[in-house]
Short mmCIF file of N, CA and C in Angstrom, two decimals:
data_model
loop_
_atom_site.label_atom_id
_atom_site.label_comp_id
_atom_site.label_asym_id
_atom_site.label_seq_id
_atom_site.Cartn_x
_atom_site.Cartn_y
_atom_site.Cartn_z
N UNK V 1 -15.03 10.97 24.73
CA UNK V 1 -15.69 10.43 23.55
C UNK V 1 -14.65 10.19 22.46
N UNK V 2 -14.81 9.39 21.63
CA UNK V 2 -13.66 8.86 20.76
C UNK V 2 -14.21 9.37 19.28
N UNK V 3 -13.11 9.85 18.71
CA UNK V 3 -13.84 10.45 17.30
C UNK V 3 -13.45 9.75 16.46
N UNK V 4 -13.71 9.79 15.34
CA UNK V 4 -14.15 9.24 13.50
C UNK V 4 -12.44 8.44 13.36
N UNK V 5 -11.71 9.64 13.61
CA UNK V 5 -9.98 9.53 13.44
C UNK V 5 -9.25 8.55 14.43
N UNK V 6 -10.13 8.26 15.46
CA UNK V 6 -9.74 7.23 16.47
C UNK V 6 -9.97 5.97 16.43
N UNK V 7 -11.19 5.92 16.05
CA UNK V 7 -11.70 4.55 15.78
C UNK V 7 -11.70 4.29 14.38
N UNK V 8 -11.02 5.16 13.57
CA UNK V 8 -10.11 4.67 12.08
C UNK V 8 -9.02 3.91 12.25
N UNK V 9 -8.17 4.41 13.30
CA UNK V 9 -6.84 4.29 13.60
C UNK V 9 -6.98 2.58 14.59
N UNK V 10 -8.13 2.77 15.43
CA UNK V 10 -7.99 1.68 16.19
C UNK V 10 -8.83 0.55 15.38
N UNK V 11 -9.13 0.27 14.11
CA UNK V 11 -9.18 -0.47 13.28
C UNK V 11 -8.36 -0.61 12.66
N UNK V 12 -7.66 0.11 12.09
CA UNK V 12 -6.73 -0.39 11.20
C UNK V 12 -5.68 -0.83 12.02
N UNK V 13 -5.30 -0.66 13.43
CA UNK V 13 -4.38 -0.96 14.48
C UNK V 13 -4.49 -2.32 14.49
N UNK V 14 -5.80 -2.63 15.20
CA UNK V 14 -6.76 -3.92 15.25
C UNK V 14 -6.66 -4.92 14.15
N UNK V 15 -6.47 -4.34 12.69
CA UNK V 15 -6.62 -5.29 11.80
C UNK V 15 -4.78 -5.80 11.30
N UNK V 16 -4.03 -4.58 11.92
CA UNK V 16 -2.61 -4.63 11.39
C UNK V 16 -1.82 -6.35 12.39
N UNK V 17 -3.05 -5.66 13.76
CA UNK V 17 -2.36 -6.95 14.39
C UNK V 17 -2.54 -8.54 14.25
N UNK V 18 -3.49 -8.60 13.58
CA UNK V 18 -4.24 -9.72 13.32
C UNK V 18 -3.82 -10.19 11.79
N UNK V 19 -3.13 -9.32 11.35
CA UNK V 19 -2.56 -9.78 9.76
C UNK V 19 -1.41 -10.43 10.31
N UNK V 20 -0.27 -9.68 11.74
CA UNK V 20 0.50 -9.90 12.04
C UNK V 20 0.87 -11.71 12.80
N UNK V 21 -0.37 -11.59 13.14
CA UNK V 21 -0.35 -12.77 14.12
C UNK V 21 -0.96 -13.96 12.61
N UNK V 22 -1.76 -14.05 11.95
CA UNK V 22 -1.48 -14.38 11.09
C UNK V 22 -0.31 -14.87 10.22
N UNK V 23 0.34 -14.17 9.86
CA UNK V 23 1.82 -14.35 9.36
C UNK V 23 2.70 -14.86 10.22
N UNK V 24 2.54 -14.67 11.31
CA UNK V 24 3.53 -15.68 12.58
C UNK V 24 2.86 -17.13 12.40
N UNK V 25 1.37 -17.02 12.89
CA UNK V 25 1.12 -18.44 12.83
C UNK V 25 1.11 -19.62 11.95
N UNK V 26 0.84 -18.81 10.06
CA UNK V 26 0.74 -19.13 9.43
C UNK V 26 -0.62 -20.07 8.43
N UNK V 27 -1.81 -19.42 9.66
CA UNK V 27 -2.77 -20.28 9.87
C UNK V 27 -3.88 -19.01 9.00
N UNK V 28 -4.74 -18.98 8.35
CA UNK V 28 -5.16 -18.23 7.68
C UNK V 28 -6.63 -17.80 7.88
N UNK V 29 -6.51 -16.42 9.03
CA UNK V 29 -7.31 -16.17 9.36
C UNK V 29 -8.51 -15.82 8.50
N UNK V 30 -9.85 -15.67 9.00
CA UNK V 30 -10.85 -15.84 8.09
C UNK V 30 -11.84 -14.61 9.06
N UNK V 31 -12.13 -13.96 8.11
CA UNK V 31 -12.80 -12.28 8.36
C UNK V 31 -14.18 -11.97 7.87
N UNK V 32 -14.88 -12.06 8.38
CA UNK V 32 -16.51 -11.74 8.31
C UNK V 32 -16.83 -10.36 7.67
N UNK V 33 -16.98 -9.65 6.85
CA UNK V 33 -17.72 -8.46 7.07
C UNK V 33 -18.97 -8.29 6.58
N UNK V 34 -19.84 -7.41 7.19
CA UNK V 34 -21.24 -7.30 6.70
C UNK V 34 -21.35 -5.73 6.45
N UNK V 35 -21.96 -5.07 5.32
CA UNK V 35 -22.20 -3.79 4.78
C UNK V 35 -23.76 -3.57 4.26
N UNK V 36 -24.29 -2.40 4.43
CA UNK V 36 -25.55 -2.08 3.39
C UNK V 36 -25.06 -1.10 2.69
N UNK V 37 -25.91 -1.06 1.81
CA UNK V 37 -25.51 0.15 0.62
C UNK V 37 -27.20 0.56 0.01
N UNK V 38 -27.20 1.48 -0.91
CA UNK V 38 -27.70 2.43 -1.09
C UNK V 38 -27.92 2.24 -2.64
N UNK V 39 -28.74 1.69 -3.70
CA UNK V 39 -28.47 1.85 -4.96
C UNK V 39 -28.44 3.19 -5.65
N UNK V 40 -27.28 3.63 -6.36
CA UNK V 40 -27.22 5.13 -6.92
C UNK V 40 -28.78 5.42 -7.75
N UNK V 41 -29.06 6.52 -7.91
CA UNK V 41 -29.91 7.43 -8.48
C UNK V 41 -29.59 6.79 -10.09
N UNK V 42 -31.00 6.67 -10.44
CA UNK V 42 -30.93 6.40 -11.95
C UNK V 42 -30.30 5.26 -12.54
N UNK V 43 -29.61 4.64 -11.76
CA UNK V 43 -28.64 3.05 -11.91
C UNK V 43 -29.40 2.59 -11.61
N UNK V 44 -29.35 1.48 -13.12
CA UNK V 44 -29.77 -0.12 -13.28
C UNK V 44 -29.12 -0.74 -12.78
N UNK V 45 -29.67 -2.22 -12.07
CA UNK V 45 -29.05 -2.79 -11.59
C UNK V 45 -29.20 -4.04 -12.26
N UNK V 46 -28.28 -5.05 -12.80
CA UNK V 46 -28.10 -5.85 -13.59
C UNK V 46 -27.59 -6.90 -13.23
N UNK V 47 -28.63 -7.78 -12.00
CA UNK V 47 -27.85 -8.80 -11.08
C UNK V 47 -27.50 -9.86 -11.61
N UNK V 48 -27.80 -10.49 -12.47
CA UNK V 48 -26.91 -11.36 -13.69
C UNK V 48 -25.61 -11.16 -13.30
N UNK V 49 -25.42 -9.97 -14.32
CA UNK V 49 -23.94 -9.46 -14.36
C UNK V 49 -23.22 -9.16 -13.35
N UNK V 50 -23.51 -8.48 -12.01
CA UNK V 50 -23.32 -8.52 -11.34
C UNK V 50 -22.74 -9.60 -10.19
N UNK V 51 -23.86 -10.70 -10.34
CA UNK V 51 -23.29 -12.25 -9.70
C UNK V 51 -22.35 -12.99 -10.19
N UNK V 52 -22.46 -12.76 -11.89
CA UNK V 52 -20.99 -13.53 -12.61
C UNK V 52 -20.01 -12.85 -12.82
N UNK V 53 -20.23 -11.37 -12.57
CA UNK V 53 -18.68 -10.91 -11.84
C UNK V 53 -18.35 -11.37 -10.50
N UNK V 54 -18.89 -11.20 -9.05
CA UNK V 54 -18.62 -11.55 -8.23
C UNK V 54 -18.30 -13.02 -7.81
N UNK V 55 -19.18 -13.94 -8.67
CA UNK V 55 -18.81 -15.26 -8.83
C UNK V 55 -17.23 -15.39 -9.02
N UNK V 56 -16.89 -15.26 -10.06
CA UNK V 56 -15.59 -15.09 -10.90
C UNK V 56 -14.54 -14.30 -9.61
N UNK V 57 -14.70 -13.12 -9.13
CA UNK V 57 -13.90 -12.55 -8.27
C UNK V 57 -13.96 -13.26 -7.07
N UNK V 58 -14.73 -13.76 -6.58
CA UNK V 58 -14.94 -14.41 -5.51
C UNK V 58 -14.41 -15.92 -5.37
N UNK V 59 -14.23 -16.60 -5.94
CA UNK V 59 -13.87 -17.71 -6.26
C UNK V 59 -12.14 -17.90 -6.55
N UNK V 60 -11.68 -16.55 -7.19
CA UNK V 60 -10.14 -16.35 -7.28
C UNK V 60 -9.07 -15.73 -5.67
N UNK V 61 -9.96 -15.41 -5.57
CA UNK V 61 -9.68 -14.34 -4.11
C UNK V 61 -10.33 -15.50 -2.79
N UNK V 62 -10.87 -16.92 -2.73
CA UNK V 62 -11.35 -17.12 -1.53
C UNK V 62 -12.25 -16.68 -0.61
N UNK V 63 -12.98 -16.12 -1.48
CA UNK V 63 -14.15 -15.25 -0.88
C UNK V 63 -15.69 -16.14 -1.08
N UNK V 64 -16.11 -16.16 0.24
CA UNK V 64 -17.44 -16.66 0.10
C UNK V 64 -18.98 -16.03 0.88
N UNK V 65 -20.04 -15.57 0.75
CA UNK V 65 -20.87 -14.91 1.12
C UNK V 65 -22.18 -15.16 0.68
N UNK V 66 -23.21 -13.96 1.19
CA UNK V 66 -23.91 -14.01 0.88
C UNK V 66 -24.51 -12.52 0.32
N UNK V 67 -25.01 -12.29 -0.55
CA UNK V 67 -25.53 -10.80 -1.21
C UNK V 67 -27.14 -10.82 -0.76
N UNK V 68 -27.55 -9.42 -0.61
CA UNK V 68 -29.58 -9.91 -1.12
C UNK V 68 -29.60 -8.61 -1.49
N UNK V 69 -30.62 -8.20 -2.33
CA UNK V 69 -31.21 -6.56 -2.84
C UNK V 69 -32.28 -6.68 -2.97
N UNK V 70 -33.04 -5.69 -2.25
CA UNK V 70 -34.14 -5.32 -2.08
C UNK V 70 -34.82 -4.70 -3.24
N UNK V 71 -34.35 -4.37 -4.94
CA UNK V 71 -34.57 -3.23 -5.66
C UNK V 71 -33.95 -1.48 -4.64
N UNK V 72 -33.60 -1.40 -3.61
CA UNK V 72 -33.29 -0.29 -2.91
C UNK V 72 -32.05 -0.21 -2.71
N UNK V 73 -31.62 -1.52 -2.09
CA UNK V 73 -30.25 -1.49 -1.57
C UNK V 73 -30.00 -3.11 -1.39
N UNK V 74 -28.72 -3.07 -1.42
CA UNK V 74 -27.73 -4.13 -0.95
C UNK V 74 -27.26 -4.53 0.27
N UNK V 75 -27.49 -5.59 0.68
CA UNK V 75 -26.83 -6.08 2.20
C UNK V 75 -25.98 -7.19 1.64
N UNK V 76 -24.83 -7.35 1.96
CA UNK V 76 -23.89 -8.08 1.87
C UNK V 76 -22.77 -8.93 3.04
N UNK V 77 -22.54 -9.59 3.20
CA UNK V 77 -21.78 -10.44 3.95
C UNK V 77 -20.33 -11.27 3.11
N UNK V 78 -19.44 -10.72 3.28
CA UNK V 78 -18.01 -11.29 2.69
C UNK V 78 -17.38 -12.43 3.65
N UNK V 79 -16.71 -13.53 3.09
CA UNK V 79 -15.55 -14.09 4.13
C UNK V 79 -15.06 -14.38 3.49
N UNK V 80 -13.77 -14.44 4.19
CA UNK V 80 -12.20 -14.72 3.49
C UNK V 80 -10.80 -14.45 3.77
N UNK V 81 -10.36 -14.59 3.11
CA UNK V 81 -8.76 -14.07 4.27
C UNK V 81 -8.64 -12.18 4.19
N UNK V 82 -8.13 -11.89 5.30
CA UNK V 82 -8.42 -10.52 5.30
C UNK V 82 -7.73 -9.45 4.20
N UNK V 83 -6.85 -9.63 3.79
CA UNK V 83 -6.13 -8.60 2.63
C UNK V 83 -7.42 -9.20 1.56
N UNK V 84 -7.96 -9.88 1.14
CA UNK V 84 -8.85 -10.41 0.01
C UNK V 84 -10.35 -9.89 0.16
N UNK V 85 -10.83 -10.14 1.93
CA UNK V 85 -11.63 -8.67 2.04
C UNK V 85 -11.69 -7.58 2.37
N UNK V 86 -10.55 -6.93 2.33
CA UNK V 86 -10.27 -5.76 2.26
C UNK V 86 -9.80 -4.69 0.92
N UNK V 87 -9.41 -5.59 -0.19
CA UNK V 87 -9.47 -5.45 -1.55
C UNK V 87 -10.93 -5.38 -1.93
N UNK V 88 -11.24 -6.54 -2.01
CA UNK V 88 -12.84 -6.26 -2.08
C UNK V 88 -13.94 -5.68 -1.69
N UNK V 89 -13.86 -5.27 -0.30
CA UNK V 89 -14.96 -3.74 0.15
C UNK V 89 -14.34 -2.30 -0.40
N UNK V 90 -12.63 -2.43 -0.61
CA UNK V 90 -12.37 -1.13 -1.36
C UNK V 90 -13.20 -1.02 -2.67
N UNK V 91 -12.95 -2.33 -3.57
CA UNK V 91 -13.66 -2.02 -4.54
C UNK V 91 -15.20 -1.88 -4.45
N UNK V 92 -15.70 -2.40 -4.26
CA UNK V 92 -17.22 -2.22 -3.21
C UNK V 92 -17.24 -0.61 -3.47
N UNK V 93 -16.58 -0.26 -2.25
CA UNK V 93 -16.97 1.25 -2.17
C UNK V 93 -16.17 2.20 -3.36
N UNK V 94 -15.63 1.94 -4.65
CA UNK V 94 -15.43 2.46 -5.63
C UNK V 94 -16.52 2.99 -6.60
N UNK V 95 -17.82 1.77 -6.10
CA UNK V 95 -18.34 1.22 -7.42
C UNK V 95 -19.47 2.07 -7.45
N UNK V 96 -19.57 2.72 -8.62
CA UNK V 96 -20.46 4.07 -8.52
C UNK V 96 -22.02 3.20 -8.71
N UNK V 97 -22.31 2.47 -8.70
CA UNK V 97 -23.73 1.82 -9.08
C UNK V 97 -24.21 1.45 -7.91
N UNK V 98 -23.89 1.70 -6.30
CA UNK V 98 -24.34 2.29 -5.28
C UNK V 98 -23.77 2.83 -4.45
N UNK V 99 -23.94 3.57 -3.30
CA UNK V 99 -23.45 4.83 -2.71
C UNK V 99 -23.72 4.86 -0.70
N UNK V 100 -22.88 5.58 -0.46
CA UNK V 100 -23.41 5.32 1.14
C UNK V 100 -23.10 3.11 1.64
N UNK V 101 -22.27 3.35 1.65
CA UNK V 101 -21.90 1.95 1.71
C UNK V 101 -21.45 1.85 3.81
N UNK V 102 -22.25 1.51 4.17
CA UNK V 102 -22.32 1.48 5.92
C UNK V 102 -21.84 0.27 6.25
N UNK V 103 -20.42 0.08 6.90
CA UNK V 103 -19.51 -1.76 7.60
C UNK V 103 -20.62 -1.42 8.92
N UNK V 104 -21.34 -2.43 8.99
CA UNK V 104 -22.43 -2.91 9.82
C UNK V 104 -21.28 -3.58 10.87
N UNK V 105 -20.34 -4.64 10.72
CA UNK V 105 -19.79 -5.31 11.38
C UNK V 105 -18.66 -5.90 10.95
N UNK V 106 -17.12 -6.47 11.39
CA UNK V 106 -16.55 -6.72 10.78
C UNK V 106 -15.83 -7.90 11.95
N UNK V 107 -14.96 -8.98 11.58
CA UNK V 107 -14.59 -9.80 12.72
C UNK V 107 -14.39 -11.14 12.48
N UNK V 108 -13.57 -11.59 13.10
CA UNK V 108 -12.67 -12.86 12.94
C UNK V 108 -13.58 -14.02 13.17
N UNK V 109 -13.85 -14.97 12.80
CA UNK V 109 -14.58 -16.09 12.69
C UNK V 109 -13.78 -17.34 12.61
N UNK V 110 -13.65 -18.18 13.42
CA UNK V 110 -13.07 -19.56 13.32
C UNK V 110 -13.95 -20.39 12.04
N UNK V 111 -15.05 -20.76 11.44
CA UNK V 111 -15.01 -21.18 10.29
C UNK V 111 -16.41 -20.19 9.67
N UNK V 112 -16.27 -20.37 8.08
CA UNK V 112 -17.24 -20.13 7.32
C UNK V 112 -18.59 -19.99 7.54
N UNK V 113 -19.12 -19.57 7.64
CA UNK V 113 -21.11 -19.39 7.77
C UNK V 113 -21.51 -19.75 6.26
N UNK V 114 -20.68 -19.33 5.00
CA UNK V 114 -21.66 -19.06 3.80
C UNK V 114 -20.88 -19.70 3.12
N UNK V 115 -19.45 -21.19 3.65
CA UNK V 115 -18.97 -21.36 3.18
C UNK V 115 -18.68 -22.27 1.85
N UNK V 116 -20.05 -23.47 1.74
CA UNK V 116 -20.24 -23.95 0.61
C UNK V 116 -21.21 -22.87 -0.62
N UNK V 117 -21.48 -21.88 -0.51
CA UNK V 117 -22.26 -21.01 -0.83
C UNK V 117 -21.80 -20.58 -2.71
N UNK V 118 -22.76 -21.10 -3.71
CA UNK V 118 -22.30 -20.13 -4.97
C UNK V 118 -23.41 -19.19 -4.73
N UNK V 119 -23.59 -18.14 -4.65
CA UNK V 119 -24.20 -16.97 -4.96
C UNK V 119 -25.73 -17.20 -6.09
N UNK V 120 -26.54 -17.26 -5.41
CA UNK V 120 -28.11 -17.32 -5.96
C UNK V 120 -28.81 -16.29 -6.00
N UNK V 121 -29.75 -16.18 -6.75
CA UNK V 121 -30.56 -15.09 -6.78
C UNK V 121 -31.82 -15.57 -7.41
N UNK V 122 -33.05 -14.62 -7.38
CA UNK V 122 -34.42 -15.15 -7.65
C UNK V 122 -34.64 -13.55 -8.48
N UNK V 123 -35.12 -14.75 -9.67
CA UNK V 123 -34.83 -13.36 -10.66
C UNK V 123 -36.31 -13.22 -11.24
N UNK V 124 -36.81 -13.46 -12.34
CA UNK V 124 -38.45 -12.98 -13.04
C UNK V 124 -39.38 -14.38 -12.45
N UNK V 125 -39.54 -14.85 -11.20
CA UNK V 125 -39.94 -15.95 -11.00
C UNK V 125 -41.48 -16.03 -10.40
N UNK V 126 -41.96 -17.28 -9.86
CA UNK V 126 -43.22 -16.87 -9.30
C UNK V 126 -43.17 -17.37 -7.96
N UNK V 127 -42.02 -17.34 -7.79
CA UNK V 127 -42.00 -17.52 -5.89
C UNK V 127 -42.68 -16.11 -5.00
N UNK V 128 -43.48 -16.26 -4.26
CA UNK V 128 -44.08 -14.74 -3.23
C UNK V 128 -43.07 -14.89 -1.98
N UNK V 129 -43.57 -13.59 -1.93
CA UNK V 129 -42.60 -12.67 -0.80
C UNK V 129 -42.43 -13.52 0.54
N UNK V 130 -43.28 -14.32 0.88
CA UNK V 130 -43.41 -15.23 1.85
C UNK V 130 -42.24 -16.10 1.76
N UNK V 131 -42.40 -17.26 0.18
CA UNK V 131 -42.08 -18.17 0.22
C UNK V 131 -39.83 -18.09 0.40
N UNK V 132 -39.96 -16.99 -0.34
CA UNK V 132 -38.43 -16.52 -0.53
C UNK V 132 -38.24 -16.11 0.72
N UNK V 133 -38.79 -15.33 2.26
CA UNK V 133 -38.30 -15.27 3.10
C UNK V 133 -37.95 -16.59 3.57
N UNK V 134 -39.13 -17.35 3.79
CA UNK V 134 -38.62 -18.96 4.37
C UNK V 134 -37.57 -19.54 3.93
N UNK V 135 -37.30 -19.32 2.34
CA UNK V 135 -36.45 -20.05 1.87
C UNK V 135 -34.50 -18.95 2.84
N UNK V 136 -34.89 -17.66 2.34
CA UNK V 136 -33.56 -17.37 2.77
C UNK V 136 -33.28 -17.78 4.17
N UNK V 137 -34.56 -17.89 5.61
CA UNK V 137 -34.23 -18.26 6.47
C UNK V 137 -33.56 -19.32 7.06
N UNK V 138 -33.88 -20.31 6.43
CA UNK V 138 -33.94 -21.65 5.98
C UNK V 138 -32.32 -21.82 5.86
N UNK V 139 -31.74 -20.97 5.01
CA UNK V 139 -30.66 -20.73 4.36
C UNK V 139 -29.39 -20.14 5.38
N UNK V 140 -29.88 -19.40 6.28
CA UNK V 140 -29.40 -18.89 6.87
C UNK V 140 -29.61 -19.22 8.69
N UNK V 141 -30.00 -20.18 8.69
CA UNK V 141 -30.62 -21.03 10.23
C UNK V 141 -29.06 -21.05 10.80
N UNK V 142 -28.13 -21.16 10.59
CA UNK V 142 -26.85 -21.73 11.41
C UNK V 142 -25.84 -20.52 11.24
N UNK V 143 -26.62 -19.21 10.88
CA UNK V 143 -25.53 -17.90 11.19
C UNK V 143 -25.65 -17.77 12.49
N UNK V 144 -24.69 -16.93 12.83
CA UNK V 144 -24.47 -16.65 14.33
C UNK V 144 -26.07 -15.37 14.49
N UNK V 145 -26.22 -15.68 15.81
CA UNK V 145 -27.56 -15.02 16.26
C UNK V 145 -27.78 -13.61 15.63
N UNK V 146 -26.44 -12.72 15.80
CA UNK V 146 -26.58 -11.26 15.90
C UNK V 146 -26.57 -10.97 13.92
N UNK V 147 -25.66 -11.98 13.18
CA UNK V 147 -25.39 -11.97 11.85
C UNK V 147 -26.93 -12.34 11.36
N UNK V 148 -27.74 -13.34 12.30
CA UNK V 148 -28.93 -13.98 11.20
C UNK V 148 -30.06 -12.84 11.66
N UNK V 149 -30.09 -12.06 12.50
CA UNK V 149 -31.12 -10.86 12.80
C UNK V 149 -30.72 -9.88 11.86
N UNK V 150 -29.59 -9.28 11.19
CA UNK V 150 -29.76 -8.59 10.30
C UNK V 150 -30.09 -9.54 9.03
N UNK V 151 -30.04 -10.23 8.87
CA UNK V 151 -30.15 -10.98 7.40
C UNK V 151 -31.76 -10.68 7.69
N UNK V 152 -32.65 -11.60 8.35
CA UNK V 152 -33.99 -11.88 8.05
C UNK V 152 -34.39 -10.21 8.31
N UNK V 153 -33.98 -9.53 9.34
CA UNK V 153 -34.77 -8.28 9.26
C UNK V 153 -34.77 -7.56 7.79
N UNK V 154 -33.10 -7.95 6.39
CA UNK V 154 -33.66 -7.18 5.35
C UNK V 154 -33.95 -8.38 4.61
N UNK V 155 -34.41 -9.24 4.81
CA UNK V 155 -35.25 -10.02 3.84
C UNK V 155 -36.72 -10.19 4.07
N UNK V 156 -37.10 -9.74 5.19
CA UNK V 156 -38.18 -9.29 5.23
C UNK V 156 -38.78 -8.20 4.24
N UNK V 157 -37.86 -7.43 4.12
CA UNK V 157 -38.00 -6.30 2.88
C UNK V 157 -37.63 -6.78 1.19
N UNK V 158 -37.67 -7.77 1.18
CA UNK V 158 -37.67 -8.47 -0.40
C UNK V 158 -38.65 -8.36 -0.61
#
């Protein structure tokens, strides 16, 4: 059985080589990751602010995705070149305004899924729970099979 310290090591092994081959080829690999998180106890969440920070960071760094929150928690999807998401899930998991932050999946992708994507959100509106699933599905029709089953399974929970 392989423990916690092994399959630390054989990721970061995994990711050292792929920076490597990268830098040989010169061709700029592009890195998927998907995470849930946990909103902290007693933290507001202030998705405004939140999106026009990540807007702003995301846009400097080559990063493109998709976010959704349930009021509970966060599911997120990053792409971009890999040192850019790997800066960015560190900070991710810095950020005391949620907690328990779980890499669902992580992995090399020949192009973009979310790549014309600015970051939307549905804020005091009168769209129902229905209409916003269709719409995110809708949105998300041309992710890869295993990426668009976690999306609709937590947007079902919007």
């Amino acid at each position: 059985m392989i423990g916690w310290p092994q399959v630390q090591h054989a990721v970061y092994h995994e990711l050292t080589a792929r920076q490597q081959c990268q830098r040989m080829t010169r061709t700029p690999l592009i890195e998927q990751l998907l995470y849930i998180s946990t909103v902290s106890p007693n933290e507001t969440v202030d998705l405004a602010t939140i999106l026009a920070t990540a807007r702003r960071n995301n846009r400097a760094n080559g990063i493109t995705g998709l976010l959704m929150y349930n009021c509970k928690r966060f599911l997120q999807v990053l792409e971009g070149p890999a040192d850019a998401i790997d800066a960015t899930f560190n900070r991710i998991r810095r950020d005391t305004r949620h907690r328990g932050q779980v890499l669902l999946a992580r992995k090399t992708i020949d192009q973009r899924e979310f790549g014309d994507w600015s970051m939307d959100f549905r804020g005091e509106t009168n769209q129902d729970a229905d209409a916003l699933y269709d719409t995110i599905c809708a949105k998300i029709a041309n992710a890869s099979p295993n990426l668009r089953a976690e999306l609709t399974a937590f947007a079902s929970q919007i």
